[in-house]
Coordinates of C-alpha atoms in Angstrom, one line a residue:
M1185 CA 0.1 0.0 0.0
P1186 CA 1.2 3.5 -0.7
I1187 CA 2.0 5.4 2.5
E1188 CA -0.7 8.0 1.6
T1189 CA -3.6 5.4 1.2
I1190 CA -7.0 6.6 2.5
Y1191 CA -9.1 3.9 4.0
G1192 CA -12.7 3.5 4.6
Q1193 CA -15.6 5.0 2.6
L1194 CA -14.4 6.9 -0.3
K1195 CA -17.2 6.8 -2.6
G1196 CA -18.4 10.1 -3.8
L1197 CA -15.4 12.1 -2.6
K1198 CA -13.6 14.5 -5.1
A1199 CA -9.9 14.5 -5.8
S1200 CA -9.8 18.0 -4.1
Q1201 CA -11.3 16.3 -0.9
I1202 CA -9.0 13.3 -0.8
K1203 CA -5.8 15.7 -1.2
P1204 CA -6.2 17.2 2.3
L1205 CA -6.8 13.7 3.7
Q1206 CA -3.4 12.6 2.1
R1207 CA -1.7 15.7 3.5
L1208 CA -2.5 14.6 7.0
Y1209 CA 0.3 12.0 6.6
Q1210 CA 2.8 14.8 6.5
Q1211 CA 1.6 15.9 10.0
R1212 CA 3.5 15.2 13.3
I1213 CA 2.5 16.2 16.7
P1214 CA 4.6 16.0 20.0
S1215 CA 4.9 12.5 21.4
D1216 CA 3.7 13.5 24.9
C1217 CA 0.6 15.1 23.5
L1218 CA -2.7 13.2 22.7
T1219 CA -3.3 15.7 20.0
T1220 CA -2.6 19.5 19.3
F1221 CA -5.2 22.1 18.8
E1222 CA -4.1 22.9 15.2
F1223 CA -4.2 19.1 14.2
A1224 CA -7.6 18.7 15.8
Q1225 CA -9.1 21.7 13.9
R1226 CA -7.7 20.7 10.7
L1227 CA -9.1 17.2 11.0
A1228 CA -12.5 18.6 12.0
A1229 CA -12.3 21.1 9.1
I1230 CA -11.7 18.1 6.5
S1231 CA -14.7 16.1 8.3
T1232 CA -16.9 19.2 7.9
D1233 CA -16.1 19.7 4.3
I1234 CA -16.9 16.2 3.3
Q1235 CA -19.7 15.7 5.7
Q1236 CA -18.3 12.4 6.9
P1237 CA -16.4 11.2 10.2
V1238 CA -12.7 11.0 9.7
C1239 CA -10.2 8.9 11.8
A1240 CA -6.3 9.7 12.0
Y1241 CA -4.2 6.9 13.7
L1242 CA -0.8 8.1 15.1
N1243 CA 2.0 6.2 16.7
R1244 CA 3.8 7.1 19.8
R1245 CA 6.2 9.2 17.8
G1246 CA 3.3 11.4 17.0
Q1247 CA 3.3 10.3 13.4
V1248 CA 0.2 9.8 11.4
I1249 CA 0.3 6.2 10.1
R1250 CA -3.4 5.7 8.9
V1251 CA -6.2 7.9 7.7
G1252 CA -9.8 6.9 7.0
V1253 CA -13.1 8.1 6.1
G1254 CA -15.8 6.7 8.3
T1255 CA -16.4 5.6 11.7
L1256 CA -13.8 3.8 13.8
S1257 CA -15.1 0.3 13.0
Q1258 CA -15.1 1.2 9.2
T1259 CA -11.5 2.4 9.3
Q1260 CA -10.0 0.1 12.0
I1261 CA -6.7 -1.8 11.9
P1262 CA -7.1 -5.4 11.8
P1263 CA -5.7 -6.9 15.1
L1264 CA -3.0 -9.0 13.3
E1265 CA -1.8 -5.9 11.5
L1266 CA -1.2 -4.0 14.8
P1267 CA 2.5 -3.4 15.8
R1268 CA 2.2 -4.9 19.2
Y1269 CA -0.8 -6.8 20.4
G1270 CA -1.7 -8.8 23.8
A1271 CA -3.5 -8.6 26.9
E1272 CA -0.6 -7.2 28.8
R1273 CA -0.2 -4.1 26.9
L1274 CA -1.6 -1.5 24.5
C1275 CA -1.0 -1.5 20.8
G1276 CA 1.1 1.8 20.6
I1277 CA -1.4 3.6 18.4
R1278 CA -4.1 6.3 19.4
C1279 CA -6.9 7.6 17.2
I1280 CA -8.2 11.0 16.8
A1281 CA -11.7 10.8 15.4
T1282 CA -14.5 13.2 14.3
Q1283 CA -18.2 12.6 14.7
L1284 CA -21.1 14.4 13.1
H1285 CA -23.3 14.1 16.2
D1286 CA -23.1 15.8 19.7
D1287 CA -23.5 12.6 21.7
A1288 CA -20.8 10.5 23.5
P1289 CA -18.9 7.9 21.3
K1290 CA -21.4 4.9 20.6
Q1291 CA -21.1 1.3 21.9
S1292 CA -20.0 0.1 18.4
C1293 CA -17.0 2.7 18.6
L1294 CA -16.0 1.8 22.1
T1295 CA -16.0 -2.0 21.3
T1296 CA -13.7 -1.3 18.2
M1297 CA -11.4 0.7 20.2
A1298 CA -11.3 -2.1 22.8
V1299 CA -10.7 -4.8 20.1
Q1300 CA -7.7 -2.9 18.6
R1301 CA -6.3 -2.2 22.2
L1302 CA -5.7 1.5 21.3
D1303 CA -3.6 3.7 23.5
A1304 CA -6.5 6.1 23.6
L1305 CA -9.4 7.5 21.5
V1306 CA -10.0 11.2 21.2
T1307 CA -13.5 12.0 19.6
L1308 CA -14.1 15.5 18.4
T1309 CA -17.7 16.6 17.8
L1310 CA -18.3 19.5 15.3
T1311 CA -19.8 22.8 15.3
G1312 CA -20.7 22.5 11.5
K1313 CA -18.7 25.8 10.8
G1314 CA -15.5 27.5 11.3
F1315 CA -12.9 29.4 9.2
Q1316 CA -9.5 28.7 7.6
R1317 CA -6.5 30.8 8.5
R1318 CA -4.2 31.8 5.9
G1319 CA -1.4 29.3 5.7
G1320 CA -3.8 26.3 6.0
G1321 CA -4.6 26.6 9.7
A1322 CA -8.3 26.2 10.8
T1323 CA -10.3 27.1 13.8
G1324 CA -13.9 27.0 15.3
Y1325 CA -14.7 23.6 13.8
V1326 CA -14.5 21.6 17.2
K1327 CA -17.4 21.8 19.6
E1328 CA -16.4 19.3 22.4
T1329 CA -14.1 16.5 23.0
Y1330 CA -14.3 13.0 24.6
L1331 CA -11.4 11.0 25.8
V1332 CA -11.6 7.2 25.9
H1333 CA -9.0 4.8 27.2
L1334 CA -9.0 1.1 28.3
I1335 CA -8.9 0.4 31.9
P1336 CA -7.7 -3.2 33.6
Q1337 CA -11.2 -4.4 34.2
G1338 CA -11.5 -8.3 33.4
D1339 CA -14.6 -9.1 35.7
L1340 CA -17.9 -9.4 33.7
Q1341 CA -20.0 -9.6 36.9
T1342 CA -19.2 -6.2 38.0
E1343 CA -21.7 -3.4 37.9
N1344 CA -19.7 -1.6 35.2
P1345 CA -18.5 -4.8 32.9
H1346 CA -16.9 -2.4 30.3
C1347 CA -13.2 -2.5 30.0
W1348 CA -13.0 1.3 29.0
E1349 CA -13.5 4.6 30.6
V1350 CA -15.3 7.6 28.9
S1351 CA -14.6 11.1 30.0
P1352 CA -17.4 13.8 30.4
P1353 CA -17.2 16.4 27.4
M1354 CA -14.2 18.5 27.5
S1355 CA -12.8 21.3 25.6
L1356 CA -10.3 21.0 23.1
E1357 CA -7.7 23.0 25.0
T1358 CA -8.1 20.7 28.0
I1359 CA -7.4 17.5 25.9
A1360 CA -4.4 19.3 24.3
E1361 CA -2.8 19.8 27.6
Q1362 CA -3.2 16.1 28.7
D1363 CA 0.0 14.3 29.3
F1364 CA -0.2 11.4 26.8
L1365 CA 2.9 9.4 27.7
D1366 CA 2.1 9.6 31.5
L1367 CA -1.3 8.2 30.8
V1368 CA -0.3 5.2 28.8
E1369 CA 2.6 4.2 31.0
G1370 CA 0.5 4.2 34.0
L1371 CA -2.2 2.1 32.1
E1372 CA 0.4 -0.4 30.9
E1373 CA 1.9 -0.9 34.2
E1374 CA -1.6 -1.9 35.5
F1375 CA -2.2 -4.1 32.5
R1376 CA 1.1 -6.0 33.2
R1377 CA 0.2 -6.5 36.8
E1378 CA -3.1 -8.0 35.9
Y1379 CA -1.5 -10.0 33.0
L1380 CA 1.1 -11.4 35.6
G1381 CA -1.6 -12.3 37.9
W1382 CA -3.4 -14.3 35.1
E1383 CA -0.1 -16.1 34.5
V1384 CA 0.5 -17.0 38.1
D1385 CA -3.1 -18.1 38.4
T1386 CA -2.7 -20.8 35.6
A1387 CA -0.2 -22.0 33.1
R1388 CA -3.1 -23.5 31.0
D1389 CA -4.6 -22.0 27.9
R1390 CA -7.3 -19.4 28.8
V1391 CA -10.2 -20.4 26.4
L1392 CA -13.4 -18.5 25.2
A1393 CA -15.8 -21.1 24.1
I1394 CA -18.3 -20.4 21.3
G1395 CA -21.5 -22.2 20.7
L1396 CA -23.9 -21.7 17.7
I1397 CA -27.6 -22.7 18.1
T1398 CA -29.2 -23.4 14.6
D1399 CA -32.8 -24.1 13.5
K1400 CA -32.1 -27.8 13.4
M1401 CA -31.1 -28.0 17.2
T1402 CA -33.0 -27.8 20.2
P1403 CA -31.8 -25.6 23.2
Q1404 CA -30.8 -28.7 25.2
Q1405 CA -28.8 -30.0 22.3
S1406 CA -27.0 -26.9 21.9
E1407 CA -26.2 -26.8 25.8
D1408 CA -24.9 -30.5 25.6
R1409 CA -22.6 -29.5 22.7
L1410 CA -21.2 -26.5 24.6
A1411 CA -20.8 -28.7 27.8
E1412 CA -18.9 -31.2 25.8
L1413 CA -16.6 -28.8 24.2
T1414 CA -15.9 -27.6 27.6
R1415 CA -15.0 -31.0 28.8
L1416 CA -12.8 -31.6 25.7
I1417 CA -10.9 -28.4 26.5
D1418 CA -10.5 -29.3 30.0
T1419 CA -9.1 -32.7 28.9
A1420 CA -6.6 -31.0 26.4
G1421 CA -5.5 -29.0 29.4
G1422 CA -7.0 -25.6 28.8
E1423 CA -9.4 -23.7 31.0
V1424 CA -12.7 -22.4 29.8
L1425 CA -13.2 -18.9 31.2
Q1426 CA -16.4 -17.8 29.5
S1427 CA -19.0 -19.2 26.9
I1428 CA -20.8 -17.3 24.4
Q1429 CA -23.8 -18.6 22.2
Q1430 CA -25.6 -17.2 19.4
K1431 CA -28.8 -18.3 17.7
R1432 CA -28.9 -18.2 13.8
A1433 CA -30.8 -20.1 11.1
R1434 CA -27.7 -21.3 9.7
P1435 CA -23.9 -20.7 10.2
H1436 CA -22.4 -17.5 8.5
P1437 CA -20.3 -18.8 5.5
Q1438 CA -17.3 -16.5 6.3
T1439 CA -17.2 -16.3 10.2
V1440 CA -19.9 -18.9 11.5
V1441 CA -21.3 -16.2 13.7
G1442 CA -22.7 -12.7 12.8
T1443 CA -20.4 -9.6 12.4
G1444 CA -21.8 -8.2 15.7
K1445 CA -21.0 -11.5 17.5
V1446 CA -17.5 -11.5 16.2
Q1447 CA -16.9 -8.0 17.6
E1448 CA -18.5 -9.3 20.9
I1449 CA -16.0 -12.2 21.0
A1450 CA -13.1 -9.9 20.2
L1451 CA -14.2 -7.7 23.2
A1452 CA -14.6 -10.7 25.5
V1453 CA -11.2 -11.9 24.6
Q1454 CA -9.8 -8.6 25.6
M1455 CA -11.7 -8.4 29.0
I1456 CA -11.0 -12.0 30.2
G1457 CA -7.5 -12.3 28.9
A1458 CA -8.3 -15.2 26.7
N1459 CA -5.5 -16.5 24.3
L1460 CA -7.6 -19.1 22.5
V1461 CA -11.0 -19.1 21.0
A1462 CA -12.6 -22.6 20.5
F1463 CA -15.9 -23.4 18.5
D1464 CA -18.2 -26.2 19.0
R1465 CA -18.2 -27.2 15.3
D1466 CA -15.8 -27.9 12.4
L1467 CA -14.7 -24.6 10.7
S1468 CA -13.2 -24.3 7.2
P1469 CA -9.9 -23.0 6.7
A1470 CA -11.2 -19.7 5.4
Q1471 CA -13.5 -19.4 8.4
V1472 CA -10.5 -19.8 10.9
R1473 CA -8.5 -17.2 9.0
N1474 CA -11.3 -14.5 8.8
L1475 CA -12.0 -15.0 12.5
E1476 CA -8.4 -14.8 13.5
T1477 CA -8.0 -11.7 11.5
Q1478 CA -10.9 -10.1 13.2
I1479 CA -10.4 -11.4 16.7
G1480 CA -6.7 -11.2 16.9
T1481 CA -6.2 -14.4 18.6
R1482 CA -5.8 -18.0 17.7
V1483 CA -9.1 -19.8 16.8
V1484 CA -9.6 -23.7 16.9
D1485 CA -12.5 -25.9 16.2
R1486 CA -13.8 -29.0 17.9
T1487 CA -11.8 -31.4 15.5
E1488 CA -8.4 -29.6 16.5
V1489 CA -9.3 -29.8 20.2
I1490 CA -9.9 -33.6 19.7
L1491 CA -6.8 -34.2 17.6
D1492 CA -4.7 -32.4 20.4
I1493 CA -6.3 -34.7 23.1
F1494 CA -5.4 -37.8 21.0
A1495 CA -1.8 -36.6 20.5
Q1496 CA -1.4 -36.2 24.3
R1497 CA -3.0 -39.7 25.1
A1498 CA -1.4 -41.8 22.3
Q1499 CA 1.2 -44.0 24.2
S1500 CA 1.9 -46.9 21.8
R1501 CA 3.6 -46.7 18.5
A1502 CA 0.4 -47.6 16.7
G1503 CA -1.6 -44.9 18.5
K1504 CA 1.1 -42.1 17.8
L1505 CA 1.1 -43.3 14.1
Q1506 CA -2.6 -43.0 13.7
V1507 CA -2.8 -39.6 15.5
E1508 CA -0.1 -38.3 13.1
L1509 CA -1.8 -39.4 10.2
A1510 CA -5.1 -37.8 11.4
Q1511 CA -3.2 -34.4 12.1
L1512 CA -1.6 -34.4 8.8
E1513 CA -4.9 -35.0 6.9
Y1514 CA -6.4 -32.2 8.9
M1515 CA -3.6 -29.8 8.3
L1516 CA -3.2 -30.3 4.7
P1517 CA -6.3 -28.4 3.4
R1518 CA -5.3 -25.4 5.9
L1519 CA -2.1 -24.4 4.5
T1520 CA -3.4 -22.0 2.1
G1521 CA -3.9 -18.4 3.0
R1522 CA -1.2 -18.2 5.8
G1523 CA 0.1 -15.0 4.5
Q1524 CA 3.9 -14.3 4.3
A1525 CA 4.6 -17.8 6.1
M1526 CA 3.8 -19.3 2.5
S1527 CA 5.5 -16.7 0.5
R1528 CA 8.0 -17.6 -2.2
L1529 CA 11.2 -19.0 -1.4
G1530 CA 14.7 -17.5 -2.2
G1531 CA 15.6 -14.0 -3.4
G1532 CA 18.6 -12.6 -5.2
I1533 CA 20.5 -13.7 -8.2
G1534 CA 19.7 -17.0 -9.7
T1535 CA 16.5 -17.5 -7.7
R1536 CA 14.2 -15.1 -9.4
G1537 CA 11.5 -16.3 -11.7
P1538 CA 8.4 -18.4 -11.2
G1539 CA 10.0 -20.8 -8.7
E1540 CA 8.2 -22.7 -6.2
T1541 CA 6.1 -21.4 -3.3
K1542 CA 6.7 -22.5 0.2
L1543 CA 3.2 -23.6 0.3
E1544 CA 3.8 -26.1 -2.7
T1545 CA 7.1 -27.4 -1.0
E1546 CA 5.3 -27.9 2.4
R1547 CA 2.2 -29.4 0.7
R1548 CA 4.4 -32.0 -1.1
S1549 CA 6.3 -32.7 2.0
I1550 CA 3.0 -33.6 3.9
Q1551 CA 1.8 -35.6 1.0
R1552 CA 5.0 -37.7 1.1
R1553 CA 4.6 -38.1 4.8
L1554 CA 1.0 -39.1 4.5
T1555 CA 1.8 -41.7 2.0
R1556 CA 4.5 -43.3 4.3
L1557 CA 2.2 -43.2 7.3
Q1558 CA -0.8 -44.6 5.2
Q1559 CA 1.7 -47.7 4.3
E1560 CA 2.6 -48.2 7.9
V1561 CA -1.1 -48.1 9.1
N1562 CA -1.8 -50.6 6.3
Q1563 CA 0.9 -52.9 7.8
L1564 CA -0.6 -52.2 11.3
Q1565 CA -4.0 -53.3 10.0
A1566 CA -2.4 -56.5 8.4
H1567 CA -0.6 -57.3 11.6
R1568 CA -3.9 -56.9 13.6
A1569 CA -5.8 -59.0 11.2
R1570 CA -3.2 -61.9 11.6
L1571 CA -3.5 -61.8 15.5
R1572 CA -7.3 -62.0 15.0
Q1573 CA -7.0 -65.0 12.8
Q1574 CA -4.7 -66.8 15.3
R1575 CA -7.4 -66.2 18.0
Q1576 CA -10.2 -67.4 15.7
K1577 CA -8.1 -70.6 15.1
K1578 CA -8.1 -71.2 18.7
D1579 CA -12.0 -70.8 18.9
V1580 CA -11.6 -68.0 21.5
P1581 CA -14.5 -65.9 21.3
S1582 CA -14.1 -62.2 21.4
V1583 CA -16.2 -59.2 22.9
A1584 CA -15.4 -55.5 22.0
I1585 CA -16.4 -52.8 24.5
V1586 CA -17.8 -49.8 22.5
G1587 CA -19.6 -46.6 23.8
Y1588 CA -19.3 -42.9 23.9
T1589 CA -16.2 -41.3 25.5
N1590 CA -16.1 -41.3 29.3
A1591 CA -18.8 -43.8 29.6
G1592 CA -16.6 -46.0 31.9
K1593 CA -15.3 -48.7 29.4
S1594 CA -11.8 -48.7 30.8
T1595 CA -13.0 -48.8 34.5
L1596 CA -15.4 -51.8 33.5
I1597 CA -12.6 -53.8 31.8
N1598 CA -10.4 -53.4 35.0
A1599 CA -13.5 -54.6 37.3
L1600 CA -14.1 -57.7 35.1
T1601 CA -10.5 -58.9 34.3
N1602 CA -8.5 -57.3 37.0
A1603 CA -6.4 -55.4 34.5
E1604 CA -4.6 -52.1 35.1
V1605 CA -5.8 -50.2 32.2
Y1606 CA -5.5 -46.5 32.7
A1607 CA -8.8 -44.9 33.7
E1608 CA -9.7 -41.3 34.6
D1609 CA -12.9 -39.2 34.6
K1610 CA -11.9 -37.3 31.3
L1611 CA -12.9 -37.7 27.5
F1612 CA -10.7 -39.9 25.7
A1613 CA -8.5 -41.1 28.7
T1614 CA -7.8 -44.3 26.9
L1615 CA -6.7 -44.3 23.3
D1616 CA -4.9 -47.5 22.6
P1617 CA -7.1 -50.7 22.5
T1618 CA -6.4 -53.2 25.3
T1619 CA -7.3 -57.0 25.1
R1620 CA -7.6 -59.1 28.3
R1621 CA -8.9 -62.5 29.1
L1622 CA -12.4 -62.7 30.5
A1623 CA -13.6 -65.8 32.6
L1624 CA -17.0 -66.7 32.0
T1625 CA -19.4 -69.7 32.5
H1626 CA -20.8 -71.4 29.4
A1627 CA -24.5 -70.5 29.0
V1628 CA -25.6 -74.0 28.2
T1629 CA -23.0 -76.5 29.6
G1630 CA -22.1 -74.5 32.6
E1631 CA -18.4 -75.2 32.0
P1632 CA -15.8 -72.6 32.3
L1633 CA -15.4 -70.4 29.1
N1634 CA -12.6 -68.1 28.4
A1635 CA -13.4 -64.8 26.2
L1636 CA -11.2 -62.0 25.0
L1637 CA -12.5 -58.5 26.1
T1638 CA -11.1 -55.6 24.1
D1639 CA -11.3 -52.0 25.2
T1640 CA -11.5 -49.6 22.3
V1641 CA -11.3 -45.9 21.8
G1642 CA -14.3 -43.9 22.9
F1643 CA -16.8 -42.7 20.4
I1644 CA -18.0 -39.1 20.1
Q1645 CA -20.9 -37.2 18.4
E1646 CA -19.9 -36.4 15.0
L1647 CA -16.5 -38.1 15.2
P1648 CA -14.2 -36.2 12.9
P1649 CA -13.5 -37.8 9.4
P1650 CA -9.7 -37.8 9.8
L1651 CA -9.9 -39.7 13.0
V1652 CA -12.4 -42.3 11.5
D1653 CA -9.9 -42.9 8.6
A1654 CA -6.7 -42.9 10.6
F1655 CA -8.1 -45.3 13.3
R1656 CA -9.7 -47.8 10.9
A1657 CA -7.0 -50.2 12.1
T1658 CA -8.2 -49.8 15.6
L1659 CA -11.9 -49.8 14.8
E1660 CA -11.7 -53.1 13.0
E1661 CA -11.5 -54.6 16.5
V1662 CA -15.1 -53.7 16.7
T1663 CA -16.2 -55.1 13.3
E1664 CA -14.2 -58.3 13.7
A1665 CA -15.3 -59.2 17.3
D1666 CA -18.0 -61.8 17.8
A1667 CA -20.2 -59.5 20.0
L1668 CA -20.2 -55.9 21.2
L1669 CA -20.7 -54.6 24.7
H1670 CA -22.2 -51.1 24.3
V1671 CA -21.5 -49.3 27.5
V1672 CA -23.7 -46.2 28.3
D1673 CA -23.3 -43.5 30.8
L1674 CA -26.7 -43.3 32.4
S1675 CA -25.7 -40.4 34.7
H1676 CA -25.3 -38.0 31.8
P1677 CA -28.4 -35.9 30.7
A1678 CA -27.7 -36.6 27.1
W1679 CA -27.3 -40.5 27.5
Q1680 CA -30.0 -41.0 24.6
T1681 CA -28.1 -38.7 22.3
H1682 CA -24.9 -40.7 23.1
I1683 CA -26.6 -44.1 22.1
R1684 CA -27.7 -42.7 18.9
S1685 CA -24.2 -41.3 18.1
V1686 CA -22.4 -44.8 18.8
M1687 CA -25.0 -46.6 16.7
T1688 CA -24.6 -44.1 13.8
I1689 CA -20.7 -44.7 13.8
L1690 CA -21.3 -48.5 14.1
S1691 CA -23.9 -48.6 11.1
E1692 CA -21.3 -46.6 8.9
M1693 CA -18.6 -49.1 9.4
P1694 CA -17.7 -51.3 6.3
I1695 CA -18.6 -54.5 8.0
A1696 CA -21.6 -55.1 10.0
P1697 CA -20.7 -55.6 13.6
G1698 CA -21.9 -58.6 15.8
P1699 CA -24.9 -58.6 18.3
V1700 CA -24.9 -55.9 20.9
L1701 CA -25.5 -56.1 24.6
V1702 CA -26.3 -52.7 26.2
A1703 CA -24.9 -52.1 29.6
F1704 CA -26.2 -48.8 31.4
N1705 CA -23.1 -47.8 33.8
K1706 CA -22.8 -45.4 36.6
I1707 CA -26.2 -46.3 38.0
D1708 CA -25.2 -45.3 41.5
R1709 CA -25.0 -41.6 40.1
A1710 CA -28.0 -41.9 37.7
D1711 CA -31.2 -40.0 38.0
A1712 CA -34.1 -42.2 39.0
K1713 CA -36.2 -40.9 35.8
F1714 CA -33.4 -41.9 33.6
F1715 CA -33.4 -45.3 35.1
E1716 CA -37.1 -45.9 34.6
I1717 CA -36.9 -44.6 31.0
A1718 CA -33.9 -46.8 30.2
K1719 CA -35.6 -49.9 31.7
E1720 CA -38.7 -49.3 29.5
E1721 CA -36.8 -48.6 26.2
Y1722 CA -34.1 -51.3 26.8
P1723 CA -35.8 -54.2 28.5
L1724 CA -32.9 -56.6 27.6
A1725 CA -30.1 -54.3 28.9
V1726 CA -28.2 -54.8 32.0
F1727 CA -27.8 -52.1 34.7
I1728 CA -24.2 -51.8 36.4
S1729 CA -21.9 -49.6 38.3
A1730 CA -18.4 -50.5 37.3
S1731 CA -16.5 -48.3 39.9
Q1732 CA -18.8 -49.6 42.7
R1733 CA -18.8 -53.3 41.0
L1734 CA -22.6 -53.4 41.1
G1735 CA -24.3 -55.9 38.8
L1736 CA -21.1 -57.5 37.4
D1737 CA -22.4 -61.0 38.1
T1738 CA -25.4 -60.4 36.0
L1739 CA -23.4 -58.7 33.3
R1740 CA -21.0 -61.9 33.0
Q1741 CA -24.1 -64.1 32.8
K1742 CA -25.6 -61.9 29.8
L1743 CA -22.1 -61.9 28.3
A1744 CA -22.0 -65.6 28.3
Q1745 CA -25.4 -65.8 26.7
L1746 CA -24.3 -63.3 24.1
V1747 CA -21.2 -65.0 23.2
H1748 CA -23.1 -68.4 23.0
Y1749 CA -25.7 -66.8 20.7
S1750 CA -23.0 -65.2 18.4
T1751 CA -20.8 -68.2 18.1
A1752 CA -23.7 -70.5 17.5
S1753 CA -25.2 -68.3 14.6
S1754 CA -21.9 -67.8 13.1

């Protein structure tokens, strides 16, 4: 961009009106002044002439770095283009803006100021008249002024939840006498103290969770999705500081939520000191880029949070292999549009010409790695197939435990087989499948019967496609098992939705799985109402508490009957 670029609403302006705007770039005011009398009057004179608001952005050296026609939101600097940005400091830029009405600055203007973390905002109201002095000076155009600046205010529950302070109307002379450097140095010192308090409080990511309620969802479903996202973030090692929801007929194609809600999110990020924004749905690469540009902080979707959990949980070589494959498949379409990071390589003699972009080289590198990982996953798949064939030769029946994540599958296999599988009250606590011998009594002969019980990876609503593809070697343990034990967390309010999600994933598998026994777990914590509904809808189900070892004998009997039925019919 040329240094004299004028931003904002230029339609209808004559060349003679744009020239004075461009000359503003040649102005410089003392670094310790918010503005000078002369500069403010000159800006107001231009605004009066074109009958539109004008904004001039100045750095701390007093140089004009951006001039725009329109309101603050129409001429704002995108957060990612600011010279410095972060919750612990101001951006180093102040704005002198005119407005055609006499009122205090509007809410939208204040929000934009807070999102950019401007050092200060000086608003000039106009008289509608004045006169030009010989030599280019102007006077009589400014009626009153308002001074706005941020304050360290991060508590949304206070009587004044805003993070800014608006002065009463003042004269231009009073504003011109303000010590600008003393103001910003004092504010930044307070911001640093507050930021250090956040850092001491927790080393975890400070997350703002965003939910969208569409016409296809009930309020309860949206609440469940947002609650599940909160659990996922907690499992990934983050801390959800606040949740924001919006109701829309359908997601916005560019930013998922509406323009006003994006501004609200950007403001909330500043107020609570969040360093990550997480959405309860999958985002396209373009949506992530647009949101990050407008919000000024990193944006992730639900799939990325799940992939991060899987990367932390993978212990075996097979698990790490499948996680890396899923991450690369997710990353590949998101390489484009990463700005200068993907610009052309090289420079200087011998490197000019069409060349090859960094994007192309990185994409090819990922493709090579994907091909290699795919071959290793295929080998893993073949290895597990051979192991299953050996078990089938020995006529050892197998049962795979399936269920929604955190339903208690690992706790159950520990209780039934005295295994020592890692179990924790977190989503996706167990990632690698574990197989243990289960002692049963034959349902017909009464003789001892050995079966293999396999604990599989937990399912989740709308399981991300990259995970389904990458973990197909693991999921085949489900399709090749003689029978399935479907564990359901009856204490969860959305247990019926969880059942539907698991059955949907099972129905989409290439090979139809064997017969299924439903086991409702955590009955010691379940609501009596849920208990009655489950008994009525699933009369053949078994009710247990794996942690309290309740109903396990009945479960063994039912499993023996299930194994007998599956092996007799095969």
